[in-house]
Coordinates of C-alpha atoms and ligand atoms in Angstrom, one line a residue:
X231 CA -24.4 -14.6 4.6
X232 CA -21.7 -13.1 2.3
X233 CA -22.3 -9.4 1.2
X234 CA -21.4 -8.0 -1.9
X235 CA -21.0 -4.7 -3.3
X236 CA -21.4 -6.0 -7.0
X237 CA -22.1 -9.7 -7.1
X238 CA -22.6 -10.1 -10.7
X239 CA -18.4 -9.2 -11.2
X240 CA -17.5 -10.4 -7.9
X241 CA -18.4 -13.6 -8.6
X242 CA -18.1 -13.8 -11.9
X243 CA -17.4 -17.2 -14.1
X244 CA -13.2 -17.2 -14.8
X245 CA -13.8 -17.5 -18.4
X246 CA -16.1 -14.5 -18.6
X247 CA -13.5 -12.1 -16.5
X248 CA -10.7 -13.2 -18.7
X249 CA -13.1 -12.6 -21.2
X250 CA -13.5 -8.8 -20.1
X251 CA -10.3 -8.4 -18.9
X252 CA -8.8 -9.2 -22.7
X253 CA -11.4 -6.9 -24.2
X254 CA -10.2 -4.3 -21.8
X255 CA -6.6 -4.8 -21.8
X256 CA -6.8 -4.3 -25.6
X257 CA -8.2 -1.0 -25.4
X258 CA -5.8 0.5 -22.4
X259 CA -2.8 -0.5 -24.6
X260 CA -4.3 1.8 -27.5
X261 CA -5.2 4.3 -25.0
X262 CA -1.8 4.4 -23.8
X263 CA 0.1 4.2 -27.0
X264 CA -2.3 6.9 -28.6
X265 CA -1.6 9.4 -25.4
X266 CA 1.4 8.7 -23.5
X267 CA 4.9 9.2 -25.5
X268 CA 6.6 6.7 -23.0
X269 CA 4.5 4.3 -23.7
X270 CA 4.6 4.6 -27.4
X271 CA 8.7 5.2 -26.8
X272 CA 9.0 1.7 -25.1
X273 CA 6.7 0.0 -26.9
X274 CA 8.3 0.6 -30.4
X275 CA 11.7 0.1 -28.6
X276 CA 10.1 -3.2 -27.8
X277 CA 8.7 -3.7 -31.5
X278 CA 5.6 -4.2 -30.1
X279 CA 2.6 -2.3 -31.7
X280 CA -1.3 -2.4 -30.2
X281 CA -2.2 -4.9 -32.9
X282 CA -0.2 -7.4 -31.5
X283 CA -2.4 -7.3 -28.1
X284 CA -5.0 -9.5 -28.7
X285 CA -5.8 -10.5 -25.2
X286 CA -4.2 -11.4 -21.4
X287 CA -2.2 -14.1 -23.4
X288 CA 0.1 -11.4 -25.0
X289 CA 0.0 -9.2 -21.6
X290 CA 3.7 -10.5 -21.3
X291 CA 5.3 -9.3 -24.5
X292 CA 4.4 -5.4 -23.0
X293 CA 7.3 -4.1 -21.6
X294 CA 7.3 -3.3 -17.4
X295 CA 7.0 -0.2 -15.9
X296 CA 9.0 1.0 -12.5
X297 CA 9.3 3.6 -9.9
X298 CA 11.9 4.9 -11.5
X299 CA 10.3 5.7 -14.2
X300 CA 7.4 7.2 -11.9
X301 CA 9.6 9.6 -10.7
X302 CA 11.5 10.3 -14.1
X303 CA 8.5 11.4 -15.6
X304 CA 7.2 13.4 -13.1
X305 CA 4.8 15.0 -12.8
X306 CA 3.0 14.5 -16.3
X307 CA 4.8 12.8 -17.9
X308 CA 2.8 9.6 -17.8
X309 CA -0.8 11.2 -17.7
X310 CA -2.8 9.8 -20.3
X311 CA -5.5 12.2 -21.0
X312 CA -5.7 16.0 -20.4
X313 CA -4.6 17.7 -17.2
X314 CA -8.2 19.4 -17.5
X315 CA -9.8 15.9 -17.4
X316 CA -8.4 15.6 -13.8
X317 CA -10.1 15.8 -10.7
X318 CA -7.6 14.9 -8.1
X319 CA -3.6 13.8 -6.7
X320 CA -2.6 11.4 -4.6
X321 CA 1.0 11.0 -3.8
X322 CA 3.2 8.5 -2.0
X323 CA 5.1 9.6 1.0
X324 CA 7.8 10.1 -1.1
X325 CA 11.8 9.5 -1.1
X326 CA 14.4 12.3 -1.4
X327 CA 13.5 14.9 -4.3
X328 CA 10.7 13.5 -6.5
X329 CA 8.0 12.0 -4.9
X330 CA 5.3 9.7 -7.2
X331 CA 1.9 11.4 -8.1
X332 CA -0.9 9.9 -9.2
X333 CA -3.7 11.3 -11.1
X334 CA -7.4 10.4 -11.1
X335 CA -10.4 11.1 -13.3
X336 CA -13.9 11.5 -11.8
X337 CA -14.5 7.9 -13.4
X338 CA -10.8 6.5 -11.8
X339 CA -12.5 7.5 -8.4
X340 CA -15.5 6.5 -8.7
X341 CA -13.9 2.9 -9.5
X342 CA -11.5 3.3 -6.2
X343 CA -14.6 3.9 -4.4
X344 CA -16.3 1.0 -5.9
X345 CA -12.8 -1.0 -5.1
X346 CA -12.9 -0.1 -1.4
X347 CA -16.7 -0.5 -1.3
X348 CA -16.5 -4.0 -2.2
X349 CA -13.9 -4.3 0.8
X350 CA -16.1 -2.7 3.0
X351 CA -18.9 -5.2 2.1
X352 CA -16.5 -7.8 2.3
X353 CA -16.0 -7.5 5.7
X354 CA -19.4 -7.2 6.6
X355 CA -20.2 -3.9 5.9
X356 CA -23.7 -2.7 4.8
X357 CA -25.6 0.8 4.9
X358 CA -26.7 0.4 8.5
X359 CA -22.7 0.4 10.0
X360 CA -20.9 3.6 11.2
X361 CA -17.6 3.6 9.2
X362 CA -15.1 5.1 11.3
X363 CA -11.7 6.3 9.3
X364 CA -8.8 6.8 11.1
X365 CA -6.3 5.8 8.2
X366 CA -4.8 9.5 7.0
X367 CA -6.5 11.8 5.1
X368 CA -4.5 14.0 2.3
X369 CA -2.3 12.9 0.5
X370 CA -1.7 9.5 1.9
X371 CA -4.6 7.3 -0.2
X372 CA -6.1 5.2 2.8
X373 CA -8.4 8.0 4.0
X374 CA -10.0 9.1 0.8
X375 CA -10.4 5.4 -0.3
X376 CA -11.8 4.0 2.6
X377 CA -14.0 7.3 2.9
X378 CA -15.2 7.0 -0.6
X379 CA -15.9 3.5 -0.4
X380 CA -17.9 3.5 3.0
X381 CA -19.7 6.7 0.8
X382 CA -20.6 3.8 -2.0
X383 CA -22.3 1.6 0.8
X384 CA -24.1 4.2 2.1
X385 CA -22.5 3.5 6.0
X386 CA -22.5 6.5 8.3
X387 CA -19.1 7.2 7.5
X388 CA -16.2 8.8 10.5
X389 CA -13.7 11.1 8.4
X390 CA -11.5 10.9 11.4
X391 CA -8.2 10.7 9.9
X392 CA -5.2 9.7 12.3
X393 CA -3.8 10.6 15.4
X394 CA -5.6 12.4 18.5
X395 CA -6.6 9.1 20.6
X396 CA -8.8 11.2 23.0
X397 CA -10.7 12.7 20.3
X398 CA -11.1 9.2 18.0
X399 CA -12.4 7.2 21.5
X400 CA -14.9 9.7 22.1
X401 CA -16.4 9.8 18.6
X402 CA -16.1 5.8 18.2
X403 CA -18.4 5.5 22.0
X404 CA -20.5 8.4 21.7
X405 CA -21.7 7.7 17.7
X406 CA -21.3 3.8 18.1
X407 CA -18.9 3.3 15.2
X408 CA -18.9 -0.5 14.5
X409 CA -16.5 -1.1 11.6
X410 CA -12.5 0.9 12.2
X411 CA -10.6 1.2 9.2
X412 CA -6.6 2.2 9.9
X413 CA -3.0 1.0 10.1
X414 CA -3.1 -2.5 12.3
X415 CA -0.6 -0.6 14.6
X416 CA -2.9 2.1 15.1
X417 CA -5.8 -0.5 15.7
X418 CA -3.6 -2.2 18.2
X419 CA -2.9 1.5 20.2
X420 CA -6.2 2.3 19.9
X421 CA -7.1 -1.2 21.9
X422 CA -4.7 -0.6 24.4
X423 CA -5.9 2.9 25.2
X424 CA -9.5 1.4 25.4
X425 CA -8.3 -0.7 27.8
X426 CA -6.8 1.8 29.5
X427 CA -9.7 3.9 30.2
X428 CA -12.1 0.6 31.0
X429 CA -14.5 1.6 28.0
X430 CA -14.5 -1.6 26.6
X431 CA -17.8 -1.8 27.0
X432 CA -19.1 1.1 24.9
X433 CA -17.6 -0.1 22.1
X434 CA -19.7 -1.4 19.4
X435 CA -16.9 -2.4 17.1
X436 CA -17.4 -5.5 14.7
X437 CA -15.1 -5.1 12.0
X438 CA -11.5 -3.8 11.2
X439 CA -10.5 -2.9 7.5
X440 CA -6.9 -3.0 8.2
X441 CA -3.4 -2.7 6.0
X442 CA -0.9 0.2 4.3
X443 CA 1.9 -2.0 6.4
X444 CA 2.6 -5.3 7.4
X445 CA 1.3 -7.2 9.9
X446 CA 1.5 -10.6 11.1
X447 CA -1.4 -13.3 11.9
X448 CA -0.2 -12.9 15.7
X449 CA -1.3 -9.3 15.7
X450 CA -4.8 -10.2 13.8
X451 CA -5.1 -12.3 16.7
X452 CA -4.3 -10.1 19.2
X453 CA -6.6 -7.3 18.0
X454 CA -9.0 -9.2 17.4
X455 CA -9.1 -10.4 21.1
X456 CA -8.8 -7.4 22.4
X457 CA -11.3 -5.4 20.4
X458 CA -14.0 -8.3 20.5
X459 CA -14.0 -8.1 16.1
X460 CA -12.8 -9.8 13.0
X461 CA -10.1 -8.2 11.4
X462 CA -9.5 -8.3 8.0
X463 CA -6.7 -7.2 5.7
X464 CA -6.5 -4.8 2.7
X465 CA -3.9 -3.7 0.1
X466 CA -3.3 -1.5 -2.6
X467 CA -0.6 0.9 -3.4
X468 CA -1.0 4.9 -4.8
X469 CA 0.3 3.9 -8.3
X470 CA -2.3 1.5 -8.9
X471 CA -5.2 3.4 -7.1
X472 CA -4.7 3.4 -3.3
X473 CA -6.3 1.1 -1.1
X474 CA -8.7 -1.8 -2.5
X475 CA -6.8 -3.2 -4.9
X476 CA -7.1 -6.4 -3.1
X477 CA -8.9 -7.3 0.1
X478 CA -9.6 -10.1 2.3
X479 CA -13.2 -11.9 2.5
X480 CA -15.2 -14.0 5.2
X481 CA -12.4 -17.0 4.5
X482 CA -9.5 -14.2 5.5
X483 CA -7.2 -17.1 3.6
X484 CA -5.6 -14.4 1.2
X485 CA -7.4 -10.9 -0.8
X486 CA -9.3 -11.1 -3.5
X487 CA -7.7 -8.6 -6.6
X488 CA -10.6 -6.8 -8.3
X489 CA -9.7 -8.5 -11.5
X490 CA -12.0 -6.2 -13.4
X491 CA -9.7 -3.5 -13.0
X492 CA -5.9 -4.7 -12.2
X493 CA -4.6 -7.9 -13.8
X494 CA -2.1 -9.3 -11.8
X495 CA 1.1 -11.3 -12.6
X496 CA 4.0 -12.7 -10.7
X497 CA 7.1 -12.5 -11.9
X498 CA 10.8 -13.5 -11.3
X499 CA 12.5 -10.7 -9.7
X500 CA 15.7 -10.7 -11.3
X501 CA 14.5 -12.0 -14.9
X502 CA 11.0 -10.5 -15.9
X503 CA 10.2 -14.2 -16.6
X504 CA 6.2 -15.0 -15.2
X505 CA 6.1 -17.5 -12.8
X506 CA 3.6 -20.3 -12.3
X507 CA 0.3 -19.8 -10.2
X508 CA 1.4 -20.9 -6.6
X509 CA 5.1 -19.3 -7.2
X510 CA 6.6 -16.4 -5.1
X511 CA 7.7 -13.9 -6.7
X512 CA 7.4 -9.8 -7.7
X513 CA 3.8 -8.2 -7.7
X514 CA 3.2 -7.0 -11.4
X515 CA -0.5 -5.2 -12.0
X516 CA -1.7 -3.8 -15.5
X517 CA -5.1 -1.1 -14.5
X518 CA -7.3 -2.0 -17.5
X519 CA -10.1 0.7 -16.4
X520 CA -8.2 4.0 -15.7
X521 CA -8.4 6.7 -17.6
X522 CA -6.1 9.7 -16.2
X523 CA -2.7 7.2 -14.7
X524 CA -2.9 3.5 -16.2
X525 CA 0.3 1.8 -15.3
X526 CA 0.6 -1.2 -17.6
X527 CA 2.7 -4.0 -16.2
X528 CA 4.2 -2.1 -13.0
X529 CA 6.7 -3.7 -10.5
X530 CA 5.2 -3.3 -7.3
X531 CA 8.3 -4.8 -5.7
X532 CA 5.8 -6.4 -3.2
X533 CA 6.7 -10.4 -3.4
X534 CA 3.7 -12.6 -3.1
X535 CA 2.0 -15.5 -4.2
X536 CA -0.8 -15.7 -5.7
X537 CA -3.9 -18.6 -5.8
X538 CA -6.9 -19.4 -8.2
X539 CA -8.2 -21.9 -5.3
X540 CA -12.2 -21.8 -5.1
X541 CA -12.6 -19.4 -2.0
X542 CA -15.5 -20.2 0.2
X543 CA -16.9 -16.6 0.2
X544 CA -18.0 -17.3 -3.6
X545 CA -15.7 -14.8 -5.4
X546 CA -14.0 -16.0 -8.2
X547 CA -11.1 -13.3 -8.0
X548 CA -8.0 -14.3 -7.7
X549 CA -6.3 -14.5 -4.3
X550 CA -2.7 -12.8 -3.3
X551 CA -1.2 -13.7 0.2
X552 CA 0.0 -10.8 2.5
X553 CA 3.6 -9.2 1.2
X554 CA 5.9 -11.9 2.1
X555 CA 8.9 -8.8 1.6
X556 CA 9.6 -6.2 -0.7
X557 CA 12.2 -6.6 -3.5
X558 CA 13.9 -3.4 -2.5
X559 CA 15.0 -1.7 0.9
X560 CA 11.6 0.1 1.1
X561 CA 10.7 -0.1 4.7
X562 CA 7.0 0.2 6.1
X563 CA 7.2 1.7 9.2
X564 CA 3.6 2.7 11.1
X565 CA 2.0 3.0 7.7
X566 CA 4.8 5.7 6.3
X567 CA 7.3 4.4 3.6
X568 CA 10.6 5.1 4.7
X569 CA 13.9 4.6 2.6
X570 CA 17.3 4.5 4.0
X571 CA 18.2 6.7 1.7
X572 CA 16.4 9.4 3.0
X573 CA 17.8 8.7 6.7
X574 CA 21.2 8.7 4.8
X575 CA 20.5 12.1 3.3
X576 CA 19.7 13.5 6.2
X577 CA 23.1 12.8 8.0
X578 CA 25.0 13.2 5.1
X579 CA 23.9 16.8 5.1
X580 CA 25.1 17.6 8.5
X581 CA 28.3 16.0 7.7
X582 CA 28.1 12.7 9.7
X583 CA 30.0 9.7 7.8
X584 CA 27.9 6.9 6.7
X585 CA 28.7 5.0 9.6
X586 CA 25.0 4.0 11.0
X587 CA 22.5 1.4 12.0
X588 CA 18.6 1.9 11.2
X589 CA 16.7 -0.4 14.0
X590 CA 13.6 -1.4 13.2
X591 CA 10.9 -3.1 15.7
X592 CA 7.7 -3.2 17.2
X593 CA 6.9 -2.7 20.8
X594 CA 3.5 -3.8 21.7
X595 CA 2.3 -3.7 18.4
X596 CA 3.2 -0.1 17.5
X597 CA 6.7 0.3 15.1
X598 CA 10.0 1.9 16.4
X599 CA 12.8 3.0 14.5
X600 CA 15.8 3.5 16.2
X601 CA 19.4 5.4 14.6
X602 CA 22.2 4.5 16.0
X603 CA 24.9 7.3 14.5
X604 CA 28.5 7.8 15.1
X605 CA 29.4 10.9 15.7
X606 CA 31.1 13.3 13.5
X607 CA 34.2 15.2 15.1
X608 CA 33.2 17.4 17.4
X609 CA 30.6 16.2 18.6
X610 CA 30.5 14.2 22.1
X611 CA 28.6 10.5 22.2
X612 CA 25.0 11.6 23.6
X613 CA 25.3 15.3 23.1
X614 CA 21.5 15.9 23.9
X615 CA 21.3 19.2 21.9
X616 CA 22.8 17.2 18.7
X617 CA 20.7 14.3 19.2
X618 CA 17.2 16.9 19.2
X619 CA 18.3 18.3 16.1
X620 CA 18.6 15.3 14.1
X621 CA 15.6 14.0 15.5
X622 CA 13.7 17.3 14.1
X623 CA 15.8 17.1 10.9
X624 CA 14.6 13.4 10.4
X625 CA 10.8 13.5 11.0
X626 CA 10.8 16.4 8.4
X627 CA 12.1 14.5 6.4
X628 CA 10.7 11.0 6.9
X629 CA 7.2 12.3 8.1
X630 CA 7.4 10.1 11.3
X631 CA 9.5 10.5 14.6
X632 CA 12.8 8.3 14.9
X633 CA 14.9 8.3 18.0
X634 CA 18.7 9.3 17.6
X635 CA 21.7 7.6 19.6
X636 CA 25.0 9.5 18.8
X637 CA 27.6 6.6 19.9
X638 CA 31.4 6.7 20.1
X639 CA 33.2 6.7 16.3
X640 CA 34.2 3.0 15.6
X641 CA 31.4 1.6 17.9
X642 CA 29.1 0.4 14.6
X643 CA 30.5 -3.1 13.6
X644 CA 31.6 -3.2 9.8
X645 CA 30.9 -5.5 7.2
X646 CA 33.0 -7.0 4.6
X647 CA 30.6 -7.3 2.6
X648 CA 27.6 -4.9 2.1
X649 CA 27.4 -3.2 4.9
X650 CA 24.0 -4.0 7.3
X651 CA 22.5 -0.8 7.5
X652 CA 18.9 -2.4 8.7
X653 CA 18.0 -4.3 11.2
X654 CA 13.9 -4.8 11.0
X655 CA 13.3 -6.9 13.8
X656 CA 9.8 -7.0 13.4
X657 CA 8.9 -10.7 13.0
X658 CA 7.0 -11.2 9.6
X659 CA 5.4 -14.5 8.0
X660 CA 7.8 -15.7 5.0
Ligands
DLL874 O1 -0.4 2.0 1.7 C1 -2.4 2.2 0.3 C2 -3.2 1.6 1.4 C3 -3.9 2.4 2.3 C4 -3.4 0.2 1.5 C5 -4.7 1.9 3.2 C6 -4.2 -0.3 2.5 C7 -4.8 0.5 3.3 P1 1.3 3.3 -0.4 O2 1.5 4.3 0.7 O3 1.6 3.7 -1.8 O4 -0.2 2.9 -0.4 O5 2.2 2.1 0.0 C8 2.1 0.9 -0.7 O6 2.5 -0.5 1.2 O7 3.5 -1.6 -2.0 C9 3.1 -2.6 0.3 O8 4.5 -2.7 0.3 C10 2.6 -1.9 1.5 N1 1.3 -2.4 1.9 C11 0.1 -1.9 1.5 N2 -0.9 -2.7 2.0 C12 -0.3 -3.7 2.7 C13 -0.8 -4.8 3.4 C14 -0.9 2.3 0.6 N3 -2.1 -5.0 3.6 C15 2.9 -0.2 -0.1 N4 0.1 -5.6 4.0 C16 2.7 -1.6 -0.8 C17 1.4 -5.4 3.8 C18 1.1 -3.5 2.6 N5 1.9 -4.4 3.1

């Protein structure tokens, strides 16, 4: 039988949601023109005024919001009601300089919560099941979203955070955790090192809440096998909340977007034109609840499709596939958002030209990311000491370990054109 956390909006009627979701969307836009300046700027730029928004039909004539904005008004620049009003951060990993912080009022988390508890439920989840978090905790919004929304269920609930295999093994056998939520790589490390030991058998796994990266149906498969569970996927993004935004149901054809809260459109890419349902295209989402950091119309940069197909699971939300890419050179790598241009900073700072390769892959199931460099004068192809440095230099930065190969000058084929910088051999679904 399908579980849910709130049946009476997860399954709501379409003509009733777009119903709320118009009232709602009318009273953000006044909240947001009222409080924030760059919304008021861009709107009268526009010649739009709050009037004009009657409902989801005139969601389009707003104009669209982007990271770069994010990061130009840092950090309050887009906070919509008073600092005093706020009751926590989240931040993204972050690029060079500015990173993007989000803001949340009791209320915004209490609606996260709600967001991720309706995941939880979705995958099974009741009160009776030991919720065992191993997504990080901090900044990062996986932890605090899945350990809020396993608090809303009323599970038993693991604030594990990641890393520390021994330590999560023990805790998962000895209190008999039976739903893991974390990156799918770590869920795929943390089979192999139950393999490992032989302890399959004191699992008591079920379920697997499991996204912040891509991941392929192969590797559902594979943990699934290997962990004896049903794995299901989840998404969100800090701008729009963190985790929960969508998720995936008993049907795990596509995740659900809590509708109540994010409207979400698709868009063309390189003309801000909507596309037709069924279309791929850009991820936009409009939060129509939050109070302290309501984005209206943001670029995710996520491409998808999206699908109003009857789901068998009885929810009436609309369904987004997995990421099918990302519109800009953002890459996921073992749940960390990493940039070239932070790799590129790096080197540039210790006065290597910009003649390198940023390899991407996985090896059973967990992401590498290779640098191939040339070196600077100077400096001899492998020099160990070099290598070590730039290692140090780049996990500071980035947040995650890279390996370095200083190669002869000249050894890095050019381009032509633009120059390949990436290579993600990671094989993803398009
Ligand atoms: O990754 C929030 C999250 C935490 C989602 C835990 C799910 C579970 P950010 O660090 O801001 O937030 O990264 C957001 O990660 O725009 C996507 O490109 C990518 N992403 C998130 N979930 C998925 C997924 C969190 N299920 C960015 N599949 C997004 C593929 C995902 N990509």
């Amino acid at each position: 039988m399908e579980h849910y956390y709130n049946p009476e909006i997860e399954t709501m009627p379409r003509e009733e949601m777009k119903k709320l979701q118009s009232e709602r969307l009318v009273k953000q836009v006044k909240h947001v023109y009222d409080n924030v300046k760059f919304y008021r700027d861009k709107m009268d730029a526009a010649g739009i005024k709050p009037e004009d928004i009657h409902g989801i039909e005139d969601l389009h004539k707003l104009p669209f919001i982007e990271k770069d904005d994010l990061r130009d008004q840092y950090p309050y620049g887009l906070l919509a009601v008073p600092v005093e009003d706020c009751v926590r951060i989240q931040s993204t990993s972050g690029t060079t300089g500015r990173r993007v912080v989000a803001f949340y009022t009791q209320h915004d988390i209490d609606l996260w919560d709600e967001c991720c508890a309706r995941a939880i439920m979705a995958a099974g989840g009741t009160k009776e099941d030991v919720v065992h978090v191993s997504y990080g905790y901090g900044l990062f919004t996986g932890g605090p979203g899945l350990n809020g929304g396993s608090h809303k269920v009323g599970s038993l609930t693991l604030p594990m955070s990641s890393g520390n295999t021994d330590r999560q093994l023990q805790f998962m056998t000895d209190l008999g955790s039976t739903i893991l939520c974390c990156t799918p790589s770590y869920a795929a490390y943390l089979a192999e090192s139950i393999k490992e030991r032989g302890i399959k058998d004191q699992i008591k796994l079920k379920a697997g809440i499991f996204g912040a990266e891509p991941w392929t149906e192969e590797m559902r498969h594979d943990i699934e096998q290997s962990l004896g569970i049903k794995a299901y996927d989840i998404y969100g993004l800090t701008e729009i909340s963190g985790p929960g935004v969508s998720f995936e149901c008993s049907e795990q054809k596509g995740m659900h977007i809590n509708e109540d809260h994010f409207i979400a459109e698709i868009i063309n890419p390189e003309t801000g034109e909507v596309l037709p349902e069924g279309e791929k295209g850009e991820l936009v989402f409009t939060c129509i609840t939050k109070e302290a950091f309501p984005l209206i119309r943001y670029r995710t940069r996520d491409l998808c499709v999206l699908t109003r197909k009857p789901c068998s699971c009885g929810r009436t939300h609309v369904r987004m596939t997995k990421p099918l890419g990302r519109t800009d050179d953002m890459m996921v790598i073992r749940g960390v958002n990493v940039f070239p241009s932070q790799i590129e900073t790096v080197l540039m700072q210790d006065g290597y030209p910009s003649n390198y390769q940023i390899v991407v892959d996985r090896v059973n199931n967990t992401d590498t990311l290779d640098i191939n460099i040339e070196v600077k004068d100077g400096i001899q192809p492998g020099d160990a000491a070099e290598e070590k440095k730039l290692v140090a230099q780049l996990k500071s930065m980035l947040g995650i370990s890279a390996r370095v190969h200083l190669l002869p000058q000249k050894s890095i084929v050019r381009s032509e054109g633009k120059a390949v910088r990436i290579i993600d051999k990671r094989k993803l679904h398009d």
